Amino acid sequence: MFTPIIDSLFIFSIITPIIGFFTPKKSSCLICGAVSAGGYIISMAYLLHILPQILTSPIRIPMETSAVSTSIVIDVPGSLMSLLALALGLFATIYSMRFMERDSGTPLYYSLLMAMVTGIVGASYSGDLFTLFIFWELMCITSYVLVGFRRNVKESVEAAIKYMLMSGVGSATILFGMSLLYGLTGTLNLPRIALSLKAGGEPWLYASLGMLITGFGIKAAIVPLHVWVPDAYAAAPSPISAIIAGASTELAVFVICKLLFFIFPVIKVSWMEFFSVFAVLNMVLGNIVGLLQNDVKRMLAYSSVAHIGYIFIGIAAGTKLGLTASLLHMFNHGLMKALAFLCMGAIIYRIGSRNLEDMAGIGRRMPITSTAFTIAVLGLIGMPPLNGFISKLLLFMSCLDSGMLWLGILLIIFSAVSTGYYIRILKALIAAPRDERLSDVKEAPILILIPICCLAFLMILLGIWPDPILRFAEESSSWLMEVGRYA
Amino acid sequence: MLVPNPLLQSILIPLIAAIVIAIIGKRVKEVAGWISCASIVYSTIMLILVVVKIWIDQNPIYEEYAWSELAKLKFGLLADGLSLPVALIANLICTACAAYSIPYMRHRIESIYGGDDWGLYRLYFALYTLFVVGFIGISLSTNLVELYLFIELVLIPSYFLLDLFGYSDRHRVAIMCFIWSHIGAALFLIGVVLAYVKTGSFEVSTLSSLTGTYAFLVCFFILIGWLVKTAVFGFHVWAPWVYAEFPTCAAPVVAITAGLGSYVMVRLLIQHMIETFRIFSIPLMVWAVITMIYGAFLTLAQDDVKRLCACSSISQNAYSLLGIASCATLGVAGGIFYSINHLIGKCILFSVAGILVHQTGLRDMRRMGGLASRMPLTAALFVIGAMTLSAIPPLSGFQAEWIMFVGIFRQGFHGSTTGLVIALIGIFATFLTLIYTFWPVKRIFFGPLPNELRNIGRAPYIMTIPLLILAIISLMLGIYPDILMRFLNSAISASQSY
Amino acid sequence: MPSFSAYLACAIILYIIGLYCLVTKRNLIRLVMGVEILINAAHINFIAFSAYWVPGFIDPLARSIVIVSIGLAGCFGAVLLSFTVYAYRHYGTLDVRRMRELRG
């Protein structure tokens, strides 16, 4: 059908519930999880296998020759995004094998999760607005169900409805924006749109750009449109929060990048300033409201909003270094935020509460989880031996390169402000436990610990040895900025 | 070379030891402290080997390792006349404190948590060893990003140590320490990136190619960042709290962080950006003198022995700042010598304060008195520490101040009269030091012995012997300062005019 | 046959109606309908444009997009309505302004 990367995910997402139908209720969670993990591994193995080939020229799976009429281009920027999504999907699946054991309907959960990752992977590889829309909707709709998975809990349902309404409006707006683009150029193929856009038809181009950015921006947590983020991240089961925060939001930003740099270089100057305003709004709101939270998952959600602000700084810079820094920070933030949510989930699994005060002193009882959480938090602050520092440094350098020193200084100031609430998490981890509540809390089970440790290890590795991922990001940005190479 | 890559080893061995202690420490319990101590001793030996080699052939040793090609970062370690004495002293003090903490932490954990169920002992030593890695890294690094990395690396253990093992109100003080240090480091980072954008590289040596207002901005940010960390007047709010509430056995570590500020200023600003730095010279000297006098008066008002040491650190750091700001060869060399001297003296004083807490459980000097009869060795050590800080011969403090003030006065005569006036006020301030170091001697160790303290035992030898070694080093440097000056002169005079 | 810009105007008006519906209505089911109206506005746009480029020839690409999109909108509506059922079970009302458990 498509490429083996997406095919294997599709096949496994269909097989998993079938197998789940035949396994006994008790162990269905584990077995289905293992089966779907296999799907991710096959997909990632194939992707890594063809990676060297992609670096020279993208693989095109065009509309005419494939069985299903879509246009998928396996190129370097898409691979950056899909690698992140596949890795996070794999970790979330292994994690869910233990985390979701008390929920019903888990075979379908794995299937939906896999479909969501398929959506992310497909959307990042799309060469064509139609394909993008289909996979985008796949990701969105499955994520609606996953956020509200625990439908017996009031707040899950409420969060899911809020999320759905806003995101549905987003999808409709995207569709409208795409139709305007189609009206302007007569084609939906991304490189061809880029090449056939003339300078004429200006107002409609702005309208289309505005609609597309609004639509994708709802998913990407741009400030006035971010209101669903704290509720959805907090109420979703933790592995789902990890995937949505770590892959789906980054995908939205990635698609915005792709559209901006592919299609709209004609009106480059105006959107650069626009994005710096977005960046500042996101940073200010995310960091300041984050200081007021007591629920750790909401705090992490607002910190996501702030980090999206940092990513937008790189886009606002508009240079190649800026785009590289943004892509790198997208990847790093995905890893860090996913690690933070997974650790928080492990703590919730053991103590049943999301509140910061209830968590006090958990570090003594769950040392491995707490160390990993500390690593995630230090990375989010931007401390040196971890990967967050390198991408923040590059973002700052890109600001200076394009002459927006004030934006860079705001970046550093707000990073320092964000330490205010990250420190509260650290403090809660290492404080002395106040009473006997935590005396029978044990360390998280091994299946939950494995993804946490892998992510923490990856973070340290990428921090000390940033070269491979830096080269990857640089290649991606050079491909994204030159549409001509695709035609 | 006898040993391959001595500089890298001196950083890696403590790092590996820290990880090992964190993992297996719970099982080995008491031995964790000895592992940490052994690894720090090992890295000290590596540094001594390098010292010997440089003493013989006078060439700096430079090791370089690849780090990241794309971000243009090279991991370099440079041991020359300037960086090596600072690294060595930092190491020696950390060794002394490590040996000192072995019994002290047992007592501390007992008093806060009433028993060690959670392996806090090994956590302390694992974090403590990271300090050594950070300090050697800061002294030896040649790349600005690497420098920033090690600065932040020192921040993490200090936050955790304060929060877990500090004294009263430690949670608030820990957050205060974290935020202030982070702000200082962030300002430094702004300066670093500004420099990068102009010169295209993060190497320290490229700082010399900056000119004009741009150089002024870079110099300004780096300076302000480090002044925050050195707690000068205006930024000094965090210092008394952090120094005093830090677990006493590791308190000299905070002083070392501030002392390294002098080193970094010399390395970055004087060696490479001297013309721009001259613009800051007079204002900085005035600021230093204000800090000295303010710190001295603050110290005189203290009753708590640890706060006393803390406030005196504010004042002493300003001495080095005065020397460095004078931009005269001897002034700068004297400034570094003085900061080394201050570190030795302060370590002795803090450790004696710790011994007092360990033995008597008291920090308030009004309740102490006449302890010299019960703890003669401790009393002698405190007096030696006080002599070192007040610049009384034959200890090293005298030599340091002499060299520093010769430099400052020379600059005062050749330069403006403001320089001269500042130098005179500086000398006056040193008399204040004499007062505030010797008055506590009288209060703590002489005079009538209160009844509750009649049965205090002597301090354990493991606590006093490291301090004795430090005192002997101070004596050596006092009698034969050339050991140190030979290194400093060769490194600093290369970029000076007088 | 109405001129081409009439279709475009119609699509824009539908979009505005959809937004108005989402902003002012309180009943969940009406909000679902509002989103569907928004999606349909885009569909009209696509179909109108498909006939615009080459007179007499209709671009099949746009038509296929619309059919797929109608299917997807159906999925979306189904999921949203099933969550509406659960919301009704939890809250006892379909009024969106009553569903304010999560705050902050």
CSV table of N, CA, C and O in Angstrom, one decimal, chain A residues 63 130 133-134 137 141 144-145 148-149 151-155 157-162 164-165 168-169 172-173 175-176 178-180 182-188 204 211 230-231 235 289 293 298 302 354, chain C residues 8 11-12 15 19 22 28 31-32 35 38-39 41-43 45-46 49-53 59 61-62 64-66 68-69 72-73 75-76 79-81 83-84 86-87 90-91 96 99-104:
chain,number,residue,atom,x,y,z
A,63,MET,N,1.1,9.6,-6.4
A,63,MET,CA,-0.3,9.2,-6.4
A,63,MET,C,-0.7,8.2,-7.4
A,63,MET,O,-1.5,7.3,-7.2
A,130,PHE,N,-3.9,16.9,0.5
A,130,PHE,CA,-5.0,15.9,0.7
A,130,PHE,C,-4.5,14.8,1.7
A,130,PHE,O,-5.2,14.5,2.7
A,133,PHE,N,-4.3,16.1,5.1
A,133,PHE,CA,-5.5,16.2,5.8
A,133,PHE,C,-6.0,14.8,6.3
A,133,PHE,O,-6.6,14.7,7.4
A,134,ILE,N,-5.9,13.8,5.4
A,134,ILE,CA,-6.4,12.5,5.8
A,134,ILE,C,-5.7,12.0,7.1
A,134,ILE,O,-6.3,11.6,8.0
A,137,GLU,N,-6.5,14.0,10.2
A,137,GLU,CA,-7.8,13.7,10.8
A,137,GLU,C,-7.7,12.3,11.5
A,137,GLU,O,-8.3,12.1,12.5
A,141,ILE,N,-8.9,12.3,15.3
A,141,ILE,CA,-10.1,11.5,15.8
A,141,ILE,C,-9.6,10.5,16.8
A,141,ILE,O,-10.3,10.3,17.8
A,144,TYR,N,-9.0,12.1,20.1
A,144,TYR,CA,-10.2,12.4,20.8
A,144,TYR,C,-10.6,11.2,21.7
A,144,TYR,O,-10.9,11.4,22.9
A,145,VAL,N,-10.7,10.1,21.1
A,145,VAL,CA,-11.1,8.9,21.8
A,145,VAL,C,-10.2,8.6,22.9
A,145,VAL,O,-10.6,8.2,24.0
A,148,GLY,N,-10.4,10.8,26.0
A,148,GLY,CA,-11.6,10.5,26.8
A,148,GLY,C,-11.7,9.1,27.1
A,148,GLY,O,-12.8,8.6,27.3
A,149,PHE,N,-10.6,8.3,27.1
A,149,PHE,CA,-10.7,6.9,27.2
A,149,PHE,C,-11.3,6.4,28.5
A,149,PHE,O,-12.1,5.4,28.5
A,151,ARG,N,-13.9,6.8,30.2
A,151,ARG,CA,-15.2,7.6,30.0
A,151,ARG,C,-16.1,7.5,31.3
A,151,ARG,O,-17.1,8.2,31.3
A,152,ASN,N,-15.7,6.8,32.3
A,152,ASN,CA,-16.4,6.8,33.5
A,152,ASN,C,-16.0,7.9,34.4
A,152,ASN,O,-16.7,8.1,35.5
A,153,VAL,N,-14.9,8.5,34.1
A,153,VAL,CA,-14.5,9.6,34.9
A,153,VAL,C,-15.0,10.9,34.4
A,153,VAL,O,-14.8,11.2,33.2
A,154,LYS,N,-15.6,11.7,35.2
A,154,LYS,CA,-16.3,13.0,34.7
A,154,LYS,C,-15.3,13.9,34.0
A,154,LYS,O,-15.6,14.4,32.9
A,155,GLU,N,-14.2,14.1,34.6
A,155,GLU,CA,-13.3,15.1,34.0
A,155,GLU,C,-12.7,14.7,32.7
A,155,GLU,O,-12.4,15.5,31.8
A,157,VAL,N,-14.3,13.0,30.4
A,157,VAL,CA,-15.3,13.3,29.3
A,157,VAL,C,-15.4,14.8,29.0
A,157,VAL,O,-15.4,15.2,27.9
A,158,GLU,N,-15.3,15.6,30.1
A,158,GLU,CA,-15.4,17.0,29.9
A,158,GLU,C,-14.2,17.5,29.1
A,158,GLU,O,-14.3,18.3,28.1
A,159,ALA,N,-13.0,17.1,29.5
A,159,ALA,CA,-11.8,17.5,28.8
A,159,ALA,C,-11.9,17.0,27.3
A,159,ALA,O,-11.5,17.8,26.4
A,160,ALA,N,-12.4,15.8,27.1
A,160,ALA,CA,-12.5,15.3,25.7
A,160,ALA,C,-13.4,16.2,24.9
A,160,ALA,O,-13.1,16.5,23.7
A,161,ILE,N,-14.5,16.6,25.5
A,161,ILE,CA,-15.5,17.4,24.7
A,161,ILE,C,-14.9,18.7,24.4
A,161,ILE,O,-15.0,19.2,23.2
A,162,LYS,N,-14.3,19.3,25.3
A,162,LYS,CA,-13.7,20.7,25.1
A,162,LYS,C,-12.6,20.5,24.0
A,162,LYS,O,-12.6,21.3,23.0
A,164,MET,N,-12.4,18.2,21.7
A,164,MET,CA,-13.0,17.9,20.4
A,164,MET,C,-13.6,19.1,19.7
A,164,MET,O,-13.4,19.3,18.5
A,165,LEU,N,-14.3,19.9,20.5
A,165,LEU,CA,-14.9,21.0,19.9
A,165,LEU,C,-13.9,22.0,19.3
A,165,LEU,O,-14.0,22.4,18.1
A,168,GLY,N,-12.1,20.3,16.4
A,168,GLY,CA,-12.9,20.1,15.3
A,168,GLY,C,-13.0,21.4,14.5
A,168,GLY,O,-13.0,21.4,13.2
A,169,VAL,N,-13.2,22.5,15.2
A,169,VAL,CA,-13.1,23.8,14.5
A,169,VAL,C,-11.8,24.0,13.8
A,169,VAL,O,-11.8,24.5,12.7
A,172,ALA,N,-11.9,22.0,10.6
A,172,ALA,CA,-12.7,22.7,9.6
A,172,ALA,C,-12.0,23.9,9.0
A,172,ALA,O,-12.1,24.1,7.8
A,173,THR,N,-11.3,24.6,9.8
A,173,THR,CA,-10.6,25.8,9.4
A,173,THR,C,-9.5,25.4,8.4
A,173,THR,O,-9.2,26.0,7.4
A,175,LEU,N,-9.4,22.8,6.6
A,175,LEU,CA,-10.0,22.4,5.3
A,175,LEU,C,-10.4,23.6,4.5
A,175,LEU,O,-10.1,23.6,3.3
A,176,PHE,N,-10.9,24.6,5.1
A,176,PHE,CA,-11.3,25.8,4.4
A,176,PHE,C,-10.0,26.5,3.8
A,176,PHE,O,-10.0,26.9,2.7
A,178,MET,N,-7.3,25.1,3.1
A,178,MET,CA,-6.8,24.3,1.9
A,178,MET,C,-7.6,24.6,0.7
A,178,MET,O,-7.0,24.6,-0.4
A,179,SER,N,-8.9,24.7,0.9
A,179,SER,CA,-9.7,25.0,-0.3
A,179,SER,C,-9.4,26.3,-0.9
A,179,SER,O,-9.4,26.4,-2.2
A,180,LEU,N,-9.0,27.3,-0.1
A,180,LEU,CA,-8.6,28.6,-0.7
A,180,LEU,C,-7.3,28.4,-1.5
A,180,LEU,O,-7.1,29.0,-2.5
A,182,TYR,N,-6.3,25.7,-2.9
A,182,TYR,CA,-6.6,25.0,-4.1
A,182,TYR,C,-7.2,25.9,-5.1
A,182,TYR,O,-6.9,25.9,-6.3
A,183,GLY,N,-8.0,26.9,-4.6
A,183,GLY,CA,-8.6,27.8,-5.5
A,183,GLY,C,-7.6,28.7,-6.1
A,183,GLY,O,-7.7,29.1,-7.3
A,184,LEU,N,-6.5,29.0,-5.4
A,184,LEU,CA,-5.5,29.9,-6.0
A,184,LEU,C,-4.6,29.2,-7.0
A,184,LEU,O,-4.1,29.9,-7.9
A,185,THR,N,-4.4,27.9,-6.8
A,185,THR,CA,-3.4,27.3,-7.6
A,185,THR,C,-3.8,26.1,-8.4
A,185,THR,O,-3.2,25.7,-9.3
A,186,GLY,N,-5.0,25.6,-8.1
A,186,GLY,CA,-5.5,24.5,-8.9
A,186,GLY,C,-4.9,23.1,-8.6
A,186,GLY,O,-5.2,22.1,-9.2
A,187,THR,N,-4.0,23.0,-7.6
A,187,THR,CA,-3.4,21.8,-7.3
A,187,THR,C,-3.3,21.7,-5.8
A,187,THR,O,-3.3,22.7,-5.1
A,188,LEU,N,-3.1,20.5,-5.3
A,188,LEU,CA,-2.9,20.3,-3.9
A,188,LEU,C,-1.5,19.8,-3.6
A,188,LEU,O,-1.2,19.6,-2.4
A,204,TRP,N,-6.2,36.8,-0.8
A,204,TRP,CA,-6.6,35.4,-0.6
A,204,TRP,C,-5.5,34.6,0.0
A,204,TRP,O,-5.7,33.7,0.8
A,211,MET,N,-6.0,31.1,7.9
A,211,MET,CA,-6.8,30.0,8.3
A,211,MET,C,-6.0,28.8,8.6
A,211,MET,O,-6.2,28.0,9.6
A,230,PRO,N,-4.4,22.5,28.9
A,230,PRO,CA,-4.3,22.1,30.3
A,230,PRO,C,-5.3,21.0,30.7
A,230,PRO,O,-5.0,20.0,31.3
A,231,ASP,N,-6.5,21.2,30.2
A,231,ASP,CA,-7.6,20.2,30.6
A,231,ASP,C,-7.3,18.8,29.9
A,231,ASP,O,-7.3,17.8,30.6
A,235,ALA,N,-6.3,15.5,32.1
A,235,ALA,CA,-7.4,14.5,32.3
A,235,ALA,C,-7.1,13.2,31.5
A,235,ALA,O,-7.6,12.1,31.8
A,289,VAL,N,1.3,31.5,34.0
A,289,VAL,CA,0.2,30.7,34.6
A,289,VAL,C,0.7,29.4,35.1
A,289,VAL,O,0.2,28.8,36.1
A,293,GLN,N,0.0,26.8,39.3
A,293,GLN,CA,-0.7,25.5,39.3
A,293,GLN,C,-0.2,24.7,40.5
A,293,GLN,O,0.9,24.7,41.0
A,298,ARG,N,-1.1,19.7,34.9
A,298,ARG,CA,-1.5,21.0,34.3
A,298,ARG,C,-0.2,21.9,34.2
A,298,ARG,O,-0.1,22.7,33.3
A,302,TYR,N,1.2,23.7,30.8
A,302,TYR,CA,1.5,25.1,30.6
A,302,TYR,C,3.0,25.2,30.2
A,302,TYR,O,3.3,26.1,29.4
A,354,ARG,N,-2.7,13.7,41.6
A,354,ARG,CA,-1.9,14.5,40.8
A,354,ARG,C,-1.4,15.7,41.5
A,354,ARG,O,-0.7,16.5,40.9
C,8,LEU,N,-18.5,31.2,-3.7
C,8,LEU,CA,-17.5,31.5,-2.7
C,8,LEU,C,-18.1,32.3,-1.5
C,8,LEU,O,-17.8,32.0,-0.4
C,11,ALA,N,-20.0,30.0,0.7
C,11,ALA,CA,-19.1,29.3,1.6
C,11,ALA,C,-18.7,30.1,2.8
C,11,ALA,O,-18.7,29.7,3.9
C,12,ILE,N,-18.3,31.3,2.5
C,12,ILE,CA,-17.9,32.2,3.6
C,12,ILE,C,-19.0,32.5,4.5
C,12,ILE,O,-18.8,32.5,5.8
C,15,TYR,N,-19.4,29.6,6.7
C,15,TYR,CA,-18.4,29.5,7.7
C,15,TYR,C,-18.7,30.4,8.9
C,15,TYR,O,-18.6,30.1,10.0
C,19,LEU,N,-19.4,29.5,12.8
C,19,LEU,CA,-18.7,30.1,13.9
C,19,LEU,C,-19.6,30.7,14.9
C,19,LEU,O,-19.5,30.6,16.1
C,22,LEU,N,-21.2,28.1,17.0
C,22,LEU,CA,-20.3,27.6,18.1
C,22,LEU,C,-20.2,28.6,19.2
C,22,LEU,O,-20.0,28.2,20.4
C,28,LEU,N,-25.0,21.0,23.6
C,28,LEU,CA,-23.9,20.3,22.9
C,28,LEU,C,-24.3,19.9,21.5
C,28,LEU,O,-23.5,19.9,20.6
C,31,LEU,N,-23.8,22.4,19.1
C,31,LEU,CA,-22.4,22.7,18.8
C,31,LEU,C,-21.9,21.7,17.8
C,31,LEU,O,-21.1,22.1,16.9
C,32,VAL,N,-22.3,20.5,17.9
C,32,VAL,CA,-21.9,19.5,17.0
C,32,VAL,C,-22.3,19.9,15.6
C,32,VAL,O,-21.5,19.8,14.6
C,35,VAL,N,-20.1,22.6,14.1
C,35,VAL,CA,-18.8,22.1,13.5
C,35,VAL,C,-19.1,21.5,12.1
C,35,VAL,O,-18.3,21.7,11.2
C,38,LEU,N,-19.4,24.1,9.6
C,38,LEU,CA,-18.1,24.7,9.2
C,38,LEU,C,-17.4,23.8,8.2
C,38,LEU,O,-16.9,24.3,7.2
C,39,ILE,N,-17.5,22.5,8.5
C,39,ILE,CA,-16.8,21.6,7.5
C,39,ILE,C,-17.5,21.7,6.2
C,39,ILE,O,-16.8,21.7,5.1
C,41,ALA,N,-18.9,24.2,4.8
C,41,ALA,CA,-18.5,25.4,4.1
C,41,ALA,C,-17.3,25.1,3.3
C,41,ALA,O,-17.2,25.5,2.1
C,42,ALA,N,-16.3,24.4,3.9
C,42,ALA,CA,-15.1,24.1,3.1
C,42,ALA,C,-15.4,23.2,1.9
C,42,ALA,O,-14.8,23.4,0.8
C,43,HIS,N,-16.4,22.3,2.1
C,43,HIS,CA,-16.7,21.4,1.0
C,43,HIS,C,-17.2,22.2,-0.2
C,43,HIS,O,-16.9,21.9,-1.3
C,45,ASN,N,-16.7,25.1,-1.0
C,45,ASN,CA,-15.5,25.8,-1.6
C,45,ASN,C,-14.8,24.9,-2.5
C,45,ASN,O,-14.5,25.3,-3.7
C,46,PHE,N,-14.5,23.7,-2.1
C,46,PHE,CA,-13.8,22.8,-2.9
C,46,PHE,C,-14.5,22.5,-4.2
C,46,PHE,O,-14.0,22.6,-5.3
C,49,PHE,N,-14.5,25.5,-6.6
C,49,PHE,CA,-13.2,25.7,-7.3
C,49,PHE,C,-12.9,24.6,-8.3
C,49,PHE,O,-12.2,24.8,-9.2
C,50,SER,N,-13.5,23.4,-8.1
C,50,SER,CA,-13.1,22.3,-9.0
C,50,SER,C,-13.6,22.6,-10.4
C,50,SER,O,-13.1,22.1,-11.3
C,51,ALA,N,-14.7,23.4,-10.5
C,51,ALA,CA,-15.2,23.7,-11.8
C,51,ALA,C,-14.6,24.9,-12.4
C,51,ALA,O,-14.9,25.3,-13.5
C,52,TYR,N,-13.8,25.6,-11.7
C,52,TYR,CA,-13.4,26.9,-12.1
C,52,TYR,C,-12.2,26.9,-13.0
C,52,TYR,O,-12.1,27.8,-13.9
C,53,TRP,N,-11.3,26.0,-12.9
C,53,TRP,CA,-10.0,26.1,-13.6
C,53,TRP,C,-10.1,25.9,-15.1
C,53,TRP,O,-9.6,26.8,-15.8
C,59,ASP,N,-12.4,19.0,-12.0
C,59,ASP,CA,-11.2,18.3,-11.4
C,59,ASP,C,-11.7,17.2,-10.4
C,59,ASP,O,-12.3,17.5,-9.4
C,61,LEU,N,-9.9,15.6,-8.4
C,61,LEU,CA,-9.2,15.6,-7.1
C,61,LEU,C,-10.1,16.3,-6.1
C,61,LEU,O,-10.2,15.7,-5.0
C,62,ALA,N,-10.7,17.4,-6.4
C,62,ALA,CA,-11.4,18.1,-5.4
C,62,ALA,C,-12.6,17.3,-5.0
C,62,ALA,O,-13.0,17.2,-3.8
C,64,SER,N,-12.9,14.1,-4.9
C,64,SER,CA,-12.6,12.9,-4.1
C,64,SER,C,-12.2,13.4,-2.7
C,64,SER,O,-12.6,12.8,-1.7
C,65,ILE,N,-11.6,14.6,-2.6
C,65,ILE,CA,-11.3,15.1,-1.3
C,65,ILE,C,-12.6,15.3,-0.5
C,65,ILE,O,-12.7,15.0,0.7
C,66,VAL,N,-13.6,15.9,-1.2
C,66,VAL,CA,-14.9,16.2,-0.5
C,66,VAL,C,-15.5,14.9,0.0
C,66,VAL,O,-16.0,14.8,1.1
C,68,VAL,N,-14.1,12.0,0.8
C,68,VAL,CA,-13.4,11.5,1.9
C,68,VAL,C,-13.7,12.4,3.1
C,68,VAL,O,-13.9,11.9,4.3
C,69,SER,N,-13.7,13.7,2.9
C,69,SER,CA,-13.9,14.6,4.0
C,69,SER,C,-15.3,14.4,4.7
C,69,SER,O,-15.4,14.5,5.9
C,72,LEU,N,-15.0,11.6,6.9
C,72,LEU,CA,-14.2,11.9,8.1
C,72,LEU,C,-15.1,12.8,9.0
C,72,LEU,O,-15.1,12.6,10.3
C,73,ALA,N,-15.9,13.7,8.5
C,73,ALA,CA,-16.8,14.5,9.3
C,73,ALA,C,-17.8,13.6,10.0
C,73,ALA,O,-18.2,13.9,11.1
C,75,CYS,N,-17.2,10.5,10.9
C,75,CYS,CA,-16.6,9.9,12.1
C,75,CYS,C,-16.5,10.8,13.2
C,75,CYS,O,-16.8,10.5,14.4
C,76,PHE,N,-16.1,12.1,12.9
C,76,PHE,CA,-16.0,13.1,13.9
C,76,PHE,C,-17.3,13.3,14.7
C,76,PHE,O,-17.3,13.3,15.9
C,79,VAL,N,-18.0,10.3,17.0
C,79,VAL,CA,-17.3,10.3,18.2
C,79,VAL,C,-17.8,11.4,19.2
C,79,VAL,O,-18.0,11.2,20.4
C,80,LEU,N,-18.0,12.6,18.6
C,80,LEU,CA,-18.5,13.7,19.5
C,80,LEU,C,-19.8,13.4,20.1
C,80,LEU,O,-20.1,13.6,21.3
C,81,LEU,N,-20.7,12.8,19.3
C,81,LEU,CA,-22.0,12.5,19.8
C,81,LEU,C,-22.0,11.4,20.9
C,81,LEU,O,-22.7,11.4,21.9
C,83,PHE,N,-19.5,10.9,22.9
C,83,PHE,CA,-19.1,11.6,24.1
C,83,PHE,C,-20.2,12.4,24.8
C,83,PHE,O,-20.2,12.6,26.0
C,84,THR,N,-21.0,13.0,23.9
C,84,THR,CA,-22.2,13.7,24.4
C,84,THR,C,-23.0,12.9,25.3
C,84,THR,O,-23.5,13.3,26.3
C,86,TYR,N,-22.1,10.3,27.0
C,86,TYR,CA,-21.4,10.1,28.3
C,86,TYR,C,-21.5,11.3,29.2
C,86,TYR,O,-21.7,11.3,30.4
C,87,ALA,N,-21.4,12.5,28.5
C,87,ALA,CA,-21.5,13.8,29.3
C,87,ALA,C,-22.8,13.9,29.9
C,87,ALA,O,-23.0,14.3,31.0
C,90,HIS,N,-23.0,11.8,32.9
C,90,HIS,CA,-22.3,12.4,34.1
C,90,HIS,C,-22.9,13.6,34.7
C,90,HIS,O,-23.1,13.8,35.9
C,91,TYR,N,-23.3,14.6,33.8
C,91,TYR,CA,-23.7,15.9,34.3
C,91,TYR,C,-25.2,16.0,34.3
C,91,TYR,O,-25.7,17.0,35.0
C,96,VAL,N,-23.3,23.3,27.8
C,96,VAL,CA,-21.9,23.3,27.9
C,96,VAL,C,-21.4,24.2,29.1
C,96,VAL,O,-20.4,23.9,29.7
C,99,MET,N,-20.6,22.5,32.4
C,99,MET,CA,-19.5,21.5,32.5
C,99,MET,C,-18.2,22.2,32.8
C,99,MET,O,-17.4,22.5,32.0
C,100,ARG,N,-18.1,22.6,34.1
C,100,ARG,CA,-16.9,23.4,34.4
C,100,ARG,C,-16.1,22.8,35.6
C,100,ARG,O,-15.6,23.5,36.4
C,101,GLU,N,-15.9,21.5,35.6
C,101,GLU,CA,-15.2,20.8,36.7
C,101,GLU,C,-13.7,21.2,36.7
C,101,GLU,O,-13.1,21.5,37.7
C,102,LEU,N,-13.1,21.2,35.4
C,102,LEU,CA,-11.7,21.5,35.3
C,102,LEU,C,-11.5,23.0,35.3
C,102,LEU,O,-12.2,23.7,34.5
C,103,ARG,N,-10.7,23.5,36.0
C,103,ARG,CA,-10.5,25.0,36.1
C,103,ARG,C,-9.0,25.3,36.2
C,103,ARG,O,-8.2,24.5,36.6
C,104,GLY,N,-8.7,26.6,35.8
C,104,GLY,CA,-7.3,27.0,36.1
C,104,GLY,C,-6.5,27.5,35.0
C,104,GLY,O,-6.5,27.0,33.9
